[in-house]
Short mmCIF file of C-alpha atoms in Angstrom, two decimals:
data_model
loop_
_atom_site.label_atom_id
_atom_site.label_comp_id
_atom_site.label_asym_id
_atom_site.label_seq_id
_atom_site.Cartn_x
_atom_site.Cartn_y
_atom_site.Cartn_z
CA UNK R 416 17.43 -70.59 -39.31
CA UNK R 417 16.03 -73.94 -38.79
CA UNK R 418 13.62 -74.85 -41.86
CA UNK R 419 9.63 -75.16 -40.66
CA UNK R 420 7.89 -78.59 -39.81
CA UNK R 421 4.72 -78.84 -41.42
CA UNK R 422 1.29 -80.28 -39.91
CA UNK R 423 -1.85 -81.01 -40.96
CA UNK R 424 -5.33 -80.92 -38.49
CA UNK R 425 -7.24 -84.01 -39.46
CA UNK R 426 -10.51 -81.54 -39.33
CA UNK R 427 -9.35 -79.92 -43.13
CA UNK R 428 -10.07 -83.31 -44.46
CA UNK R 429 -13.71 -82.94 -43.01
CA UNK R 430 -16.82 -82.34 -44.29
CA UNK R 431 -17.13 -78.61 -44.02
CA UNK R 432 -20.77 -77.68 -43.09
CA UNK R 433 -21.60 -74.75 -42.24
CA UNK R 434 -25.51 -73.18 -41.51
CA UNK R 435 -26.26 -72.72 -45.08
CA UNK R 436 -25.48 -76.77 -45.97
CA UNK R 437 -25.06 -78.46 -42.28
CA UNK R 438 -24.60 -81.77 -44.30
CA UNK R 439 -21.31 -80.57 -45.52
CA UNK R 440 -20.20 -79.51 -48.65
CA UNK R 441 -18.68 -83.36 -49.31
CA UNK R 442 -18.13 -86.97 -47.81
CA UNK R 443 -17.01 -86.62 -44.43
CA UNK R 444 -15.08 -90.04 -44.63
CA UNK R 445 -13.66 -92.02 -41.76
CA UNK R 446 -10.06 -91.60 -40.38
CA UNK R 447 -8.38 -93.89 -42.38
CA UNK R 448 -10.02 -91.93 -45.44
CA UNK R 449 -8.86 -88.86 -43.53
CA UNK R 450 -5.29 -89.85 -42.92
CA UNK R 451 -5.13 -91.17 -46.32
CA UNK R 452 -5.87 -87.80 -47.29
CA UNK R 453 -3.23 -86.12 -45.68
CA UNK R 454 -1.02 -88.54 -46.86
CA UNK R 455 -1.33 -86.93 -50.50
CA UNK R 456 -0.46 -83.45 -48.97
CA UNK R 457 3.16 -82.31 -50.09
CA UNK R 458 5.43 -81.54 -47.03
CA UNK R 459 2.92 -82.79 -44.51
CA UNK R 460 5.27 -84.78 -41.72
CA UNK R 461 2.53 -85.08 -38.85
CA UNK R 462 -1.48 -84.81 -37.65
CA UNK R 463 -3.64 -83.05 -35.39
CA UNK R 464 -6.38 -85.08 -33.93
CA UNK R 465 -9.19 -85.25 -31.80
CA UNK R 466 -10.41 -87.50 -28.81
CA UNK R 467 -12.74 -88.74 -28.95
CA UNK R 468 -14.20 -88.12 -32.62
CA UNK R 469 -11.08 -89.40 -34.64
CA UNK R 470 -11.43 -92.77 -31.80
CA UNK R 471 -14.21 -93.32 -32.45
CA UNK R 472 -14.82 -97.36 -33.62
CA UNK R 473 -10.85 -97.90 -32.76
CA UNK R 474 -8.34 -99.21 -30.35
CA UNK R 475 -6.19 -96.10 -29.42
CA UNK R 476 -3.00 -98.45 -30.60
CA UNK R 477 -5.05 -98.81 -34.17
CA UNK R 478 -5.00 -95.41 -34.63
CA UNK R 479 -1.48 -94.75 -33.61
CA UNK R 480 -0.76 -97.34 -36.22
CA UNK R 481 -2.69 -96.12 -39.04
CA UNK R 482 -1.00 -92.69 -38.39
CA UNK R 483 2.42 -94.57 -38.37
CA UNK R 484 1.69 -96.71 -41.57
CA UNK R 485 0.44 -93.32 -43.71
CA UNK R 486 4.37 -92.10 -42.63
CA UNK R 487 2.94 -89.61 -40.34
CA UNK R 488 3.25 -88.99 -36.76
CA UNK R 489 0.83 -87.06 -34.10
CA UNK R 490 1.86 -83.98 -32.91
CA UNK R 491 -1.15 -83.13 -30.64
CA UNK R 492 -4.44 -84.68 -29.48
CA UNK R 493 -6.97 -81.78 -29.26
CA UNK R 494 -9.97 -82.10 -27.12
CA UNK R 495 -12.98 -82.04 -28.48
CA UNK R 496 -14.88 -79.82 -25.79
CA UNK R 497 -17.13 -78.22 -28.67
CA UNK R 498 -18.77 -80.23 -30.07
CA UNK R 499 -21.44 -82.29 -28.18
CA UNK R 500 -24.47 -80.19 -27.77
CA UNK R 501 -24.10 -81.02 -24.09
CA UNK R 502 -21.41 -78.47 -23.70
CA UNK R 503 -24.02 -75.84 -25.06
CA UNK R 504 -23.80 -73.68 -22.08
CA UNK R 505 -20.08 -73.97 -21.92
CA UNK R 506 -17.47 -77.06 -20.71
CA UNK R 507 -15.47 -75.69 -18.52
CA UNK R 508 -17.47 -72.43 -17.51
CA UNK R 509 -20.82 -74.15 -17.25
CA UNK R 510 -22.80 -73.43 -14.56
CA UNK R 511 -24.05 -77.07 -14.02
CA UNK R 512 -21.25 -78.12 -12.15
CA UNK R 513 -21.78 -82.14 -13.14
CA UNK R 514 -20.92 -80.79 -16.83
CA UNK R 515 -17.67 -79.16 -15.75
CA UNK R 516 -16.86 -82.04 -14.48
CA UNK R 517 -17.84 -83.98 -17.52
CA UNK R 518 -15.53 -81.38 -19.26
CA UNK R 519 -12.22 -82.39 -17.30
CA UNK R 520 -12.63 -85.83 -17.15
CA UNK R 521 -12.85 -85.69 -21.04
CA UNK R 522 -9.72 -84.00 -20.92
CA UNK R 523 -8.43 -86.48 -18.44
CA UNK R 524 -9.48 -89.25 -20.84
CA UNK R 525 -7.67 -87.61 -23.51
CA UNK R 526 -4.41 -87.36 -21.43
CA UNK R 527 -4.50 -91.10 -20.70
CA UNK R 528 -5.11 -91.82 -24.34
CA UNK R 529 -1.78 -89.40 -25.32
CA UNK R 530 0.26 -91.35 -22.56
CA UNK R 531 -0.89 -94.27 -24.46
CA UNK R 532 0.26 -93.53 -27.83
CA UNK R 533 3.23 -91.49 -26.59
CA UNK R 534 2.08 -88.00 -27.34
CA UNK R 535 3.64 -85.65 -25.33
CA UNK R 536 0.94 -82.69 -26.60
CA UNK R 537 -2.40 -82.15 -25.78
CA UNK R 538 -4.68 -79.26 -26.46
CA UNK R 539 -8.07 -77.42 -25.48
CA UNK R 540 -10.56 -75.25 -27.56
CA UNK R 541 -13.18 -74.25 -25.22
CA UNK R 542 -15.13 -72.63 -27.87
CA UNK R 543 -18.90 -73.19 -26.14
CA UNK R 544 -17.37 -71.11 -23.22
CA UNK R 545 -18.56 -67.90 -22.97
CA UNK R 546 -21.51 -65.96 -23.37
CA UNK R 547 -24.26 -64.86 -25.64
CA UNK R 548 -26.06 -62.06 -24.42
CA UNK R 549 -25.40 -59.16 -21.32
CA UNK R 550 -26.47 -60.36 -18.01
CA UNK R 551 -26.22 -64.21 -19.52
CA UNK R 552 -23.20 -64.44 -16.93
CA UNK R 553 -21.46 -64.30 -13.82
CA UNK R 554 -17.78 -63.44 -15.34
CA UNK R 555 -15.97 -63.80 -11.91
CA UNK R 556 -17.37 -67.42 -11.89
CA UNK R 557 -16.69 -68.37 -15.87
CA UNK R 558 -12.76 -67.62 -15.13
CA UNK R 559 -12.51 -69.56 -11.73
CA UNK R 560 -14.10 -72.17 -12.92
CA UNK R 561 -11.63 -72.34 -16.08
CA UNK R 562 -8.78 -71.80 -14.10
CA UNK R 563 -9.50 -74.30 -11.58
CA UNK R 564 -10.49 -76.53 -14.07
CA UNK R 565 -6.73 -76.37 -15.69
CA UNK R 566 -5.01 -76.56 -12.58
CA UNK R 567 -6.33 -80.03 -11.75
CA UNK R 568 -5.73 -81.11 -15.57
CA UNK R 569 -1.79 -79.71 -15.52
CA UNK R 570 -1.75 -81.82 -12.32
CA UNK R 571 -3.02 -84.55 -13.77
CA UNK R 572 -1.01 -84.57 -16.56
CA UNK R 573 3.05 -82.50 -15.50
CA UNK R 574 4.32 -85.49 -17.86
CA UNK R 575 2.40 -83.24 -20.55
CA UNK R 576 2.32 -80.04 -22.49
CA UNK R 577 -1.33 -78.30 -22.23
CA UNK R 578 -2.28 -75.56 -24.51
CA UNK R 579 -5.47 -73.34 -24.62
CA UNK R 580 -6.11 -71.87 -27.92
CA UNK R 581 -7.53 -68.39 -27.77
CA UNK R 582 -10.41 -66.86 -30.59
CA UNK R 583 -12.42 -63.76 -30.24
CA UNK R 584 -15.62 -65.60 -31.26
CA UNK R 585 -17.43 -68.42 -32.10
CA UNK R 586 -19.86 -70.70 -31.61
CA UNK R 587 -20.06 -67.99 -28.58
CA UNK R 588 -20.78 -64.19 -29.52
CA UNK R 589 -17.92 -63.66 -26.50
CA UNK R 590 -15.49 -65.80 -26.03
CA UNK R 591 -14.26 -66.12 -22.71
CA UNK R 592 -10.34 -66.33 -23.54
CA UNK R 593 -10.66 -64.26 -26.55
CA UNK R 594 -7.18 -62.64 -27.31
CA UNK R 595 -3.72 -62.85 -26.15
CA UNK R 596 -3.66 -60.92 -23.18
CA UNK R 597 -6.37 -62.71 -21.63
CA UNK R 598 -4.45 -65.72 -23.07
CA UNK R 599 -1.44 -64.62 -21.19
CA UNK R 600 -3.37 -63.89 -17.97
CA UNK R 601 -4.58 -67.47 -17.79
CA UNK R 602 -1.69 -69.09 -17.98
CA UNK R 603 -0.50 -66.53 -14.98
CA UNK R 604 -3.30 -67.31 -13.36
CA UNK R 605 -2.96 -71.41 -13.33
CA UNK R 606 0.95 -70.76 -13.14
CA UNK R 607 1.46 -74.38 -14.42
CA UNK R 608 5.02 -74.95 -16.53
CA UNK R 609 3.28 -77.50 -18.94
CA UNK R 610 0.31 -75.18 -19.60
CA UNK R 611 0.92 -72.70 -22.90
CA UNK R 612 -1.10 -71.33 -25.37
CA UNK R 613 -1.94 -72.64 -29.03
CA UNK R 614 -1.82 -69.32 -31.49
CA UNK R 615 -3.90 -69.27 -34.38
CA UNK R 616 -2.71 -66.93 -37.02
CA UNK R 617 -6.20 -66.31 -37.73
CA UNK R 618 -7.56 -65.83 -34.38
CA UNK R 619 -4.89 -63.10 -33.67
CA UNK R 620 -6.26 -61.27 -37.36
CA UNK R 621 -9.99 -61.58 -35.74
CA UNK R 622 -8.61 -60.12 -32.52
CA UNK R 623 -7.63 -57.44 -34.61
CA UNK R 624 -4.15 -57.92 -33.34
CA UNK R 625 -0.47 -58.44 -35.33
CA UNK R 626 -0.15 -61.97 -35.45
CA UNK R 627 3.39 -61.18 -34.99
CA UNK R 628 3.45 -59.41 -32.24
CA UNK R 629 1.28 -61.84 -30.55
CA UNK R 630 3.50 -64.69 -31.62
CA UNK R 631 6.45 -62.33 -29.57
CA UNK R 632 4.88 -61.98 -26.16
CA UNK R 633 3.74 -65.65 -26.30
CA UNK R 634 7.11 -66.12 -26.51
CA UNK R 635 8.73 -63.66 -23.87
CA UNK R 636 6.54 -65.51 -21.44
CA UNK R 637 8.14 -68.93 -22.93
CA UNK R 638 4.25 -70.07 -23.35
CA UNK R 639 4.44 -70.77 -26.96
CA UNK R 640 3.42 -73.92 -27.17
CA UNK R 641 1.40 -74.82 -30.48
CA UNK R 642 1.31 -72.94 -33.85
CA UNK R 643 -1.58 -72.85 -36.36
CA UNK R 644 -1.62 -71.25 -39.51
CA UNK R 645 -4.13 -70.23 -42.29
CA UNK R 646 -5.56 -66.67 -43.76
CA UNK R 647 -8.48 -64.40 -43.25
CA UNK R 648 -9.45 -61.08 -43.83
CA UNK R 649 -10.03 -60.27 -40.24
CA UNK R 650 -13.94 -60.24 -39.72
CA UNK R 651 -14.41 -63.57 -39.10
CA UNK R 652 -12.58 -67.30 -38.12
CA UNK R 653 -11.96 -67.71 -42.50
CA UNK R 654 -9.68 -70.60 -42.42
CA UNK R 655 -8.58 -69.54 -45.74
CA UNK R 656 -5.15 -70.87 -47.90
CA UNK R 657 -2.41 -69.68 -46.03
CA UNK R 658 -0.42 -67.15 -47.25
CA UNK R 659 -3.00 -65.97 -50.03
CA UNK R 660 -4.34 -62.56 -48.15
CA UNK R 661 -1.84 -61.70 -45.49
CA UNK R 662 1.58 -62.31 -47.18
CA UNK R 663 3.67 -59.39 -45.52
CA UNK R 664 1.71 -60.36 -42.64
CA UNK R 665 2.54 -63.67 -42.90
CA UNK R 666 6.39 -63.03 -44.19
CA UNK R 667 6.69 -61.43 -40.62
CA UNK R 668 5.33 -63.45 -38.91
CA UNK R 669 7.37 -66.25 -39.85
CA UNK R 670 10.65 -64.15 -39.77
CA UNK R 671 9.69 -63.75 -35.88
CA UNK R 672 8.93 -67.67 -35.24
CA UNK R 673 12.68 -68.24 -37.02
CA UNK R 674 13.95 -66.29 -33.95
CA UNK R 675 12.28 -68.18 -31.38
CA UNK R 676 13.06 -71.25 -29.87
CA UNK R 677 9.80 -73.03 -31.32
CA UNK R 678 10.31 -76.21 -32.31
CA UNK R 679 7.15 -77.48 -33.27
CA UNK R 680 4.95 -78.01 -36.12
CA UNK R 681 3.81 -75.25 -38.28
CA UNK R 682 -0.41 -76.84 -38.31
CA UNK R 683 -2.49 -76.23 -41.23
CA UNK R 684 -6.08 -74.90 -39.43
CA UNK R 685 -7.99 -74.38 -42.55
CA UNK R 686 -11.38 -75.32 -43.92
CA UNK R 687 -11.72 -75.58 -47.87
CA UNK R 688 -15.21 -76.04 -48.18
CA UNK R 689 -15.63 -76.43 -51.92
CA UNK R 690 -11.93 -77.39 -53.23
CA UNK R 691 -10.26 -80.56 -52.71
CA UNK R 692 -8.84 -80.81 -49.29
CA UNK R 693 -5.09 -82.06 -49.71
CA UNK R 694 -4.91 -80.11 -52.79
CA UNK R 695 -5.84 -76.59 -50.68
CA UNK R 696 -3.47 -78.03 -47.95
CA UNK R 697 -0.78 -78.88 -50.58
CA UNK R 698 -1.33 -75.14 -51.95
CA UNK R 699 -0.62 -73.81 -48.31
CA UNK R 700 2.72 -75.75 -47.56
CA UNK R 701 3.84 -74.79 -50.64
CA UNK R 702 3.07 -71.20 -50.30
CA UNK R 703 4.16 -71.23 -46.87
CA UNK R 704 7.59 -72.73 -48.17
CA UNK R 705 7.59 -69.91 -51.07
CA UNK R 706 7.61 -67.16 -48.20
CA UNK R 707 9.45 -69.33 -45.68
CA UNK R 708 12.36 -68.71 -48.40
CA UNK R 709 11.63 -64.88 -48.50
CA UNK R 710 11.94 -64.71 -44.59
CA UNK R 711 15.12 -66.64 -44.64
CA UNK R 712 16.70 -63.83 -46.91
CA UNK R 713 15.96 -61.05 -45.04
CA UNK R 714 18.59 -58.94 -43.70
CA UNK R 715 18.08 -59.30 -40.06
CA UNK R 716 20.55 -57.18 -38.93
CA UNK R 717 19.82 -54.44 -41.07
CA UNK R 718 16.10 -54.44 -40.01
CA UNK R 719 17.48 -54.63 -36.58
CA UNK R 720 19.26 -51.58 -37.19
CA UNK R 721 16.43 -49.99 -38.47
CA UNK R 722 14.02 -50.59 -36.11
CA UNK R 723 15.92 -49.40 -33.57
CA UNK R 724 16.00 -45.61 -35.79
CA UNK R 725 12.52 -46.22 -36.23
CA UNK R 726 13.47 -45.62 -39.79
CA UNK R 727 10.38 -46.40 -41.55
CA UNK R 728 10.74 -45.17 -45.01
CA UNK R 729 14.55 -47.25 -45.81
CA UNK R 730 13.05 -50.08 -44.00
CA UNK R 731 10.17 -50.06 -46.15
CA UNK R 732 12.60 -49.76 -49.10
CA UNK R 733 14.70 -52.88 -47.65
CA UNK R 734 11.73 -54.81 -47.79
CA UNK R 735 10.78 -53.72 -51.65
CA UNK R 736 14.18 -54.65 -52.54
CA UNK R 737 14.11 -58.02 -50.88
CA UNK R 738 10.46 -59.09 -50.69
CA UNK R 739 9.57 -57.62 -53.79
CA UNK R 740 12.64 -57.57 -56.05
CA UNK R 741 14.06 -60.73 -54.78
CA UNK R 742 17.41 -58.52 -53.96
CA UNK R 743 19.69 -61.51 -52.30
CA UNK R 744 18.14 -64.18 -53.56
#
């Protein structure tokens, strides 16, 4: 099994407001701070970043070479389609069609900048689309308008790979794309080869589905196309320390990516308020590596063999011996 590539999403090195203290709970910093940051994270090879925020006040090329001269690389340029308040009402499901269109030509901007800098990855968080209350909106319109809006962006971009990253919830009380069926369904419906889906192991816990399982169908359908990782206990977006809630979730998971042909980063998604931010990004790697190990020693033929009994009770006992015991290590 190949070993896992680790990435970090410039956004852990943030500020992390929330309602309670919008001013954040520490010094934002600017991306060179940022990268600089990241730089100090154990087993971090590569970045997460978004257009235009982590632009902003540089050439595209400066950036690209601060990346380069911290020894990382960029993996994906995310679009930031969240975040300005004009987007309130949604980007791509608006109903003010001059802000859809102010949605894809962001995305189009962010494209050219990737072509730029040679990234070959760019992604889309939607989160303002959806809706609020019943009656707020017409739900045949909100998913033409998103699926025409990502047919003209994959054919704007086939030198690319697009992905959509799915969540339940929030800033929306609905999210329009909100698990991975729906997830799956879009990407049928725009029937692009460089469109996929980004999963968040999170997201899949506050869909109240198996991250694993998830991870699988993605998969089948060859539409695994970005991986983010963190923990949470399942009623909300936590962006906890991987691997400190979920670890037989997590030890599955991972024993499922091994079997795929994913060969992309492994992206930290997680926002550490209060502690230091490379420090709670150092402590997930090295967890991560801890039960990367444990996956690696499983007996996959043997749980092969009994999953196909559905022999429950010795496969249980397989797992004590191995997880827990360390039998094979």
């Amino acid at each position: 099994m190949r070993p896992l590539k680790f990435g970090v999403g410039l956004w852990c090195m943030g500020f992390s407001a929330d309602r309670f203290i919008p001013k954040g709970y520490k010094n934002m910093g600017n991306t060179r701070e940022q990268l600089e940051m990241v730089s100090r994270v154990e087993g971090a090879e590569a970045i997460q970043i978004h257009f235009p925020d982590d632009f902003l006040g540089y050439e595209n090329r400066e950036v690209s070479k601060m990346v380069d001269d911290f020894g990382l690389k960029i993996s994906t340029i995310n679009v930031n389609l969240f975040g300005d308040p004009i987007f309130r009402y949604g980007a791509f499901t608006n109903a003010d069609g001059k802000i859809r269109r102010k949605a894809i030509d962001l995305v189009k901007r962010t494209v050219d900048t990737a072509r730029e800098i040679e990234c070959g990855h760019v992604e889309m968080w939607p989160g303002q689309d959806g809706w609020d209350y019943v009656f707020q909106s017409d739900y045949t319109s909100l998913w033409n308008w998103t699926v025409s809006a990502i047919r003209e962006i994959t054919e704007y971009a086939p030198d690319l790979k697009l992905s959509y990253e799915y969540k339940l919830k929030e800033p929306r009380m609905y999210v329009l794309v909100s698990n991975v069926g729906k997830a799956l369904y879009l990407t049928g419906q725009v029937g692009a080869g460089n469109f996929g889906i980004a999963l968040d192991f999170g997201h899949a816990l506050l869909s109240r589905e198996a991250p694993a399982e998830a991870l699988c169908l993605l998969n089948r359908e060859g539409k695994l196309f970005n991986v983010h990782i963190n923990d949470a206990y399942g009623e909300f977006d936590d962006d906890l320390i991987a691997g400190t809630i979920n670890v037989w979730r997590a030890v599955e998971y991972i024993w499922y990516l091994k079997q795929t042909d994913y060969d992309g980063f492994f992206t930290l998604d997680q926002f550490p308020f209060r502690e230091d931010s490379a420090r709670a990004c150092t402590a997930s790697i090295r967890m991560l590596k801890s039960l990367e190990k444990i996956a690696d020693r499983l007996n996959t033929e043997e749980i092969k063999r009994l999953q196909s009994d559905s022999n429950i009770i010795d496969l249980l006992d397989l797992l004590r011996r191995q997880v827990l015991e360390g039998e094979g290590s």
